[in-house]
Coordinates of C-alpha atoms in Angstrom, one line a residue:
M22 CA 77.9 65.0 -129.0
K23 CA 77.2 62.4 -126.3
T24 CA 74.9 59.5 -126.9
P25 CA 72.3 58.3 -124.3
W26 CA 74.6 55.1 -123.8
R27 CA 77.6 57.3 -123.0
H28 CA 75.5 59.4 -120.6
L29 CA 74.3 56.0 -118.9
A30 CA 77.8 54.7 -118.7
W31 CA 79.1 57.8 -117.2
L32 CA 76.3 58.0 -114.7
G33 CA 76.8 54.4 -113.8
S34 CA 80.5 54.9 -113.1
V35 CA 79.5 57.9 -110.8
L36 CA 77.1 55.7 -108.9
F37 CA 79.7 53.0 -108.6
L38 CA 82.2 55.4 -107.2
A39 CA 79.7 56.9 -104.7
V40 CA 78.9 53.4 -103.4
S41 CA 82.6 52.5 -103.0
V42 CA 83.2 55.7 -101.0
F43 CA 80.6 55.0 -98.4
A44 CA 81.4 51.2 -98.0
Q45 CA 82.4 50.4 -94.3
S46 CA 83.9 47.5 -92.6
G47 CA 82.4 46.0 -89.4
P48 CA 83.4 46.6 -85.8
S49 CA 87.0 45.7 -84.7
L50 CA 88.7 44.7 -81.5
N51 CA 91.6 47.0 -80.7
G52 CA 92.6 48.3 -77.4
S53 CA 92.4 47.3 -73.7
Y54 CA 89.3 45.8 -72.1
A55 CA 88.7 45.3 -68.4
F56 CA 86.7 42.0 -68.1
L57 CA 85.0 39.9 -65.5
A58 CA 84.1 36.3 -66.2
N59 CA 82.0 33.9 -64.0
V60 CA 82.4 30.1 -64.2
K61 CA 79.4 28.2 -63.0
E62 CA 79.3 24.5 -62.3
Y63 CA 76.4 23.0 -60.5
D64 CA 77.2 20.0 -58.2
S65 CA 76.1 19.0 -54.6
F66 CA 78.9 20.6 -52.7
G67 CA 79.8 23.8 -54.6
D68 CA 83.5 22.9 -55.0
T69 CA 83.8 24.0 -58.6
G70 CA 83.7 27.2 -60.6
G71 CA 85.0 30.6 -59.8
A72 CA 85.5 34.1 -60.9
V73 CA 88.2 35.7 -63.1
V74 CA 88.9 39.5 -63.3
G75 CA 91.6 41.2 -65.4
I76 CA 92.7 43.1 -68.5
L77 CA 92.7 41.8 -72.1
N78 CA 94.8 43.9 -74.6
F79 CA 93.7 43.3 -78.3
D80 CA 96.5 44.6 -80.6
G81 CA 94.3 44.9 -83.7
A82 CA 96.4 42.2 -85.5
G83 CA 95.1 39.1 -84.0
N84 CA 97.1 38.9 -80.7
V85 CA 95.9 39.1 -77.1
S86 CA 97.9 39.8 -73.9
G87 CA 97.0 40.8 -70.5
T88 CA 96.7 39.8 -66.8
A89 CA 94.1 38.0 -64.7
A90 CA 93.3 37.2 -61.1
L91 CA 91.3 34.0 -60.1
K92 CA 89.0 33.4 -57.1
A93 CA 88.0 29.8 -56.9
R94 CA 84.5 28.7 -55.7
T95 CA 84.4 26.4 -52.7
G96 CA 81.7 24.6 -50.6
E97 CA 83.7 24.9 -47.5
P98 CA 83.1 27.6 -44.9
L99 CA 86.5 28.9 -45.5
E100 CA 88.1 31.2 -48.0
S101 CA 89.2 29.6 -51.2
N102 CA 92.4 30.0 -53.1
T103 CA 93.2 33.1 -55.2
A104 CA 95.8 33.2 -57.9
S105 CA 97.2 35.6 -60.6
S106 CA 98.4 34.8 -64.2
P107 CA 99.5 36.4 -67.4
V108 CA 97.1 35.9 -70.3
R109 CA 98.3 35.2 -73.9
G110 CA 96.4 34.2 -77.0
T111 CA 95.1 35.0 -80.4
Y112 CA 91.7 36.1 -81.9
T113 CA 90.0 36.5 -85.2
M114 CA 87.3 38.9 -86.4
N115 CA 84.1 38.1 -88.4
P116 CA 82.4 40.7 -90.6
D117 CA 79.3 40.7 -88.5
G118 CA 81.1 42.1 -85.4
T119 CA 81.6 38.7 -83.7
A120 CA 85.0 37.2 -82.8
N121 CA 86.6 34.1 -81.7
A122 CA 89.4 34.2 -79.1
N123 CA 91.9 31.5 -77.9
L124 CA 93.3 32.4 -74.5
D125 CA 95.9 30.7 -72.4
F126 CA 95.9 31.5 -68.6
T127 CA 99.5 30.3 -68.1
D128 CA 99.7 30.1 -64.3
F129 CA 96.2 28.8 -63.8
G130 CA 96.8 25.8 -65.9
F131 CA 93.9 26.1 -68.3
S132 CA 92.9 27.7 -71.6
A133 CA 89.6 29.1 -72.9
K134 CA 88.0 29.3 -76.3
L135 CA 85.6 32.2 -76.4
A136 CA 82.9 33.3 -78.7
V137 CA 82.9 37.2 -78.6
V138 CA 80.4 39.8 -79.6
I139 CA 81.3 43.5 -79.7
T140 CA 78.9 46.0 -78.2
D141 CA 78.5 49.7 -77.4
G142 CA 80.3 50.9 -80.6
E143 CA 83.4 48.9 -79.8
K144 CA 83.5 50.0 -76.1
G145 CA 82.3 46.7 -74.8
I146 CA 82.3 42.9 -75.3
Q147 CA 80.3 40.0 -74.2
F148 CA 81.5 36.4 -74.3
V149 CA 81.0 32.8 -73.5
D150 CA 83.2 29.8 -73.6
G151 CA 83.0 27.1 -76.3
P152 CA 84.1 23.6 -77.0
G153 CA 87.8 23.1 -76.3
S154 CA 88.2 25.0 -73.0
T155 CA 90.3 23.1 -70.6
G156 CA 91.7 23.2 -67.1
P157 CA 90.4 23.5 -63.4
L158 CA 87.5 25.8 -64.4
A159 CA 86.4 24.0 -67.5
F160 CA 87.6 20.4 -67.4
P161 CA 86.6 17.2 -69.1
L162 CA 83.4 15.9 -67.5
A163 CA 84.7 12.4 -67.1
L164 CA 87.3 11.6 -64.4
N165 CA 89.9 9.8 -66.5
P166 CA 91.2 7.1 -67.0
I167 CA 88.0 5.3 -66.6
L168 CA 87.6 2.4 -64.1
Q169 CA 87.7 -1.1 -65.7
G170 CA 87.0 -4.6 -64.4
A171 CA 84.4 -7.3 -63.8
P172 CA 80.8 -6.5 -63.1
E173 CA 81.3 -7.5 -59.4
A174 CA 84.1 -5.1 -58.9
V175 CA 85.7 -2.2 -60.9
R176 CA 89.2 -1.1 -60.5
G177 CA 91.3 1.6 -62.1
V178 CA 92.9 5.0 -61.4
L179 CA 92.0 8.6 -61.0
P180 CA 94.4 11.4 -62.1
A181 CA 95.9 13.3 -59.1
D182 CA 96.6 16.2 -61.5
F183 CA 92.9 16.9 -61.5
F184 CA 92.4 17.1 -57.7
L185 CA 95.7 19.0 -57.0
Q186 CA 94.7 21.7 -59.6
R187 CA 91.4 22.1 -57.8
F188 CA 93.4 22.8 -54.5
R189 CA 96.4 24.7 -56.0
P190 CA 95.5 26.3 -59.4
G191 CA 98.3 26.2 -61.6
A192 CA 99.9 23.1 -60.0
Q193 CA 100.7 19.9 -61.7
A194 CA 100.9 16.4 -60.3
A195 CA 102.5 13.3 -61.8
G196 CA 100.8 10.1 -60.7
T197 CA 97.4 8.6 -60.1
I198 CA 95.1 7.3 -57.2
P199 CA 94.1 3.6 -57.5
L200 CA 90.6 2.6 -56.7
L201 CA 88.9 -0.7 -56.2
L202 CA 85.1 -0.6 -55.9
N203 CA 83.0 -3.6 -55.0
R204 CA 79.5 -4.0 -55.9
T205 CA 76.5 -5.1 -54.0
Y206 CA 72.7 -5.0 -54.6
N207 CA 69.9 -3.4 -52.6
D208 CA 66.3 -3.8 -53.7
G209 CA 67.4 -3.8 -57.5
V210 CA 69.9 -0.9 -57.1
A211 CA 73.6 -1.6 -57.7
I212 CA 75.8 0.1 -55.1
Y213 CA 79.6 0.4 -55.7
S214 CA 81.7 1.3 -52.7
L215 CA 85.4 1.4 -51.7
A216 CA 86.6 -1.9 -50.3
A217 CA 89.3 0.1 -48.4
P218 CA 90.5 3.8 -48.3
A219 CA 92.4 4.5 -51.5
T220 CA 95.7 6.3 -51.2
G221 CA 98.3 7.7 -53.8
S222 CA 101.4 10.0 -53.7
G223 CA 103.8 11.3 -56.2
T224 CA 105.7 14.4 -57.5
A225 CA 104.3 17.7 -58.2
T226 CA 105.2 21.0 -59.9
C227 CA 103.9 23.9 -57.7
P228 CA 102.4 27.1 -59.1
N229 CA 105.6 29.0 -58.5
G230 CA 107.6 26.4 -60.6
T231 CA 109.3 24.7 -57.7
A232 CA 109.3 20.9 -57.3
G233 CA 107.3 19.2 -54.6
N234 CA 105.3 16.2 -53.6
W235 CA 101.6 15.3 -53.3
S236 CA 99.6 12.7 -51.3
A237 CA 95.9 11.9 -51.4
T238 CA 93.4 9.7 -49.7
I239 CA 89.9 8.9 -50.7
P240 CA 88.3 7.5 -47.6
T241 CA 85.1 6.3 -49.2
T242 CA 83.2 6.5 -52.5
T243 CA 79.6 5.6 -53.1
V244 CA 78.1 5.1 -56.6
V245 CA 74.4 4.2 -56.7
M246 CA 73.3 2.8 -60.0
R247 CA 69.9 1.9 -61.4
N248 CA 70.5 0.0 -64.6
T249 CA 73.4 1.7 -66.3
S250 CA 73.2 5.2 -64.8
G251 CA 73.3 6.8 -61.3
D252 CA 75.0 9.2 -59.0
F253 CA 78.2 9.3 -57.0
M254 CA 79.7 11.1 -53.9
M255 CA 83.5 11.0 -53.2
P256 CA 85.5 13.0 -50.6
V257 CA 89.2 13.5 -51.4
L258 CA 91.8 14.6 -48.9
I259 CA 94.9 15.9 -50.8
S260 CA 98.1 17.7 -49.7
G261 CA 100.8 19.3 -51.7
C262 CA 102.7 22.5 -52.4
G263 CA 102.6 23.7 -48.8
G264 CA 99.1 22.9 -47.7
Q265 CA 96.3 20.4 -47.5
S266 CA 92.6 20.4 -48.4
S267 CA 89.5 18.3 -48.1
R268 CA 86.9 18.4 -51.0
N269 CA 83.7 16.6 -51.7
Y270 CA 82.9 15.7 -55.3
A271 CA 79.5 14.6 -56.7
G272 CA 77.9 14.0 -60.0
L273 CA 76.6 11.5 -62.5
A274 CA 77.8 8.0 -63.2
N275 CA 77.5 5.8 -66.2
L276 CA 78.2 2.1 -66.6
N277 CA 79.4 0.8 -70.0
I278 CA 79.4 -2.9 -70.5
T279 CA 81.7 -4.2 -73.4
P280 CA 83.1 -7.6 -74.4
N281 CA 86.4 -6.4 -72.9
G282 CA 85.0 -5.6 -69.5
T283 CA 82.9 -3.0 -67.6
S284 CA 83.7 0.8 -67.5
L285 CA 82.4 3.0 -64.8
V286 CA 82.7 6.7 -65.8
L287 CA 82.3 9.3 -63.1
H288 CA 81.1 12.8 -64.4
L289 CA 81.1 16.0 -62.6
T290 CA 78.1 18.1 -63.7
G291 CA 78.6 20.5 -66.6
S292 CA 80.1 24.0 -66.4
Y293 CA 79.9 27.2 -68.4
S294 CA 81.6 30.6 -68.3
S295 CA 80.3 34.0 -69.4
G296 CA 81.6 37.4 -69.0
T297 CA 81.6 41.1 -70.1
G298 CA 84.3 43.6 -70.7
R299 CA 84.6 47.4 -71.0
T300 CA 87.4 49.5 -72.5
T301 CA 89.8 50.8 -70.0
T302 CA 92.3 53.7 -70.1
G303 CA 94.3 52.3 -67.2
A304 CA 93.6 55.3 -65.0
P305 CA 92.8 54.6 -61.3
P306 CA 89.4 55.0 -60.0
Q307 CA 88.4 58.3 -58.3
G308 CA 85.1 59.3 -56.8
V309 CA 82.0 57.3 -55.6
Y310 CA 81.0 54.1 -57.3
G311 CA 77.9 51.9 -56.7
V312 CA 78.8 48.2 -56.4
Q313 CA 76.8 45.0 -56.1
L314 CA 78.6 41.9 -54.5
L315 CA 77.4 38.4 -55.1
G316 CA 78.7 35.3 -53.2
E317 CA 78.5 31.6 -53.8
P318 CA 77.9 28.7 -53.2
F319 CA 76.2 29.9 -50.0
P320 CA 74.0 32.7 -51.6
N321 CA 74.8 36.2 -50.3
A322 CA 74.6 39.6 -51.6
T323 CA 75.3 43.3 -50.7
M324 CA 75.0 46.6 -52.2
Q325 CA 77.7 49.1 -51.5
T326 CA 79.0 52.6 -52.4
M327 CA 82.8 52.8 -52.6
N328 CA 84.4 56.3 -52.4
F329 CA 88.0 56.4 -53.9
D330 CA 89.8 59.4 -52.7
G331 CA 92.3 59.5 -55.5
S332 CA 95.3 59.0 -53.2
G333 CA 95.0 55.3 -52.1
G334 CA 92.3 55.9 -49.5
I335 CA 88.8 54.3 -49.6
T336 CA 85.6 54.3 -47.6
S337 CA 82.5 52.3 -48.1
S338 CA 78.9 51.9 -46.9
G339 CA 76.9 48.7 -47.6
I340 CA 73.7 47.0 -46.9
G341 CA 73.0 43.3 -47.0
P342 CA 71.2 40.5 -45.1
A343 CA 73.1 41.5 -41.9
G344 CA 72.2 45.1 -42.0
T345 CA 74.2 48.2 -42.8
I346 CA 77.9 48.0 -42.6
A347 CA 80.8 50.7 -42.8
L348 CA 84.2 50.0 -44.0
T349 CA 87.5 51.9 -44.3
G350 CA 90.6 50.8 -46.3
T351 CA 93.2 51.4 -48.9
Y352 CA 93.6 50.6 -52.5
T353 CA 96.6 50.1 -55.0
A354 CA 96.4 51.0 -58.7
N355 CA 98.6 49.6 -61.5
A356 CA 99.4 51.2 -64.8
D357 CA 97.2 48.7 -66.7
G358 CA 94.0 49.5 -64.7
T359 CA 94.2 46.6 -62.3
G360 CA 94.5 46.9 -58.5
T361 CA 93.5 45.6 -55.2
I362 CA 91.3 46.9 -52.4
S363 CA 91.7 46.1 -48.7
F364 CA 88.8 46.8 -46.4
V365 CA 88.3 46.8 -42.5
Q366 CA 85.0 46.8 -40.9
N367 CA 84.8 49.9 -38.7
A368 CA 82.8 47.9 -36.1
N369 CA 85.2 44.9 -36.2
P370 CA 88.7 45.8 -37.1
T371 CA 89.7 42.1 -37.3
A372 CA 87.3 41.5 -40.2
V373 CA 89.5 42.3 -43.3
Q374 CA 88.3 41.9 -47.0
T375 CA 90.6 42.0 -50.0
F376 CA 89.4 42.4 -53.6
A377 CA 91.0 42.5 -57.0
Y378 CA 89.5 45.1 -59.4
V379 CA 89.9 46.5 -62.9
A380 CA 88.9 50.0 -63.8
A381 CA 86.7 50.4 -66.9

């Protein structure tokens, strides 16, 4: 004969077993995701930021691999540089479906620490960068080392590596650019300016790993300070790794006065990066796709349809500020879902556009 206690104990064990059977773990990252990340940095000249597109492969055990293509943002009326790089890193999962990823874009010369959330039943991800991201798309705000000297003049050096990486993503420069800024006053405003053009030169490691040289000239620098803060403008002419570039830099300036001298710190305005990803099978696109294209820093946008014929041919019809445009071209497809598209305007065969894409 069973007592009520024994009945209750038996029922409790059944309930316990039932609960354990239906317990579930949270979402996980496992598989290949096509991703697009935009890096925004607001300054006066639009020389910073960019876009990165590629594939991230999460192995389910905390490791990430993949490939990426970078398009830098430029304030010049010319095409900016593009580059490609392998991606390596690690990630950790949290029980609530969020994750943290540390990624190294080897040939771009920067790393990214991302906060990730899983969406769409593990078919999608969204992410933003966090503290600790480095490199040409998310660099320290202060141009270091800082300038030091007497209040009437500040002298110091700027890292050439910073400017060469802006021009040649993935390059590294050894050496600095010396600066001497004299101070004058105008109606209570302190103005620091170059006494003479600043120049520097040194050795460089180019994106392809070969050795080279760099040289740079800063023709003028103007820092306008009211009390201990202000703004600066600084053009930089730099050459290296087979080319040359002229860029303008602008941002905030802070003056720090200490018993050991005065430090002038130049800050570029802050940046952030965000992006999305969708699972990919690696299959090439086929059929008609609707596409929205956005351009910066000179705002422009077009809406297009792209018709992939499945054998490397593509046609497109788009509409934008300049009206309707028809394009014809070709595309290539890689096994991992990445590829390139090359377009020619039907009305202007000399106008060629090339895009990197990922299939998701």
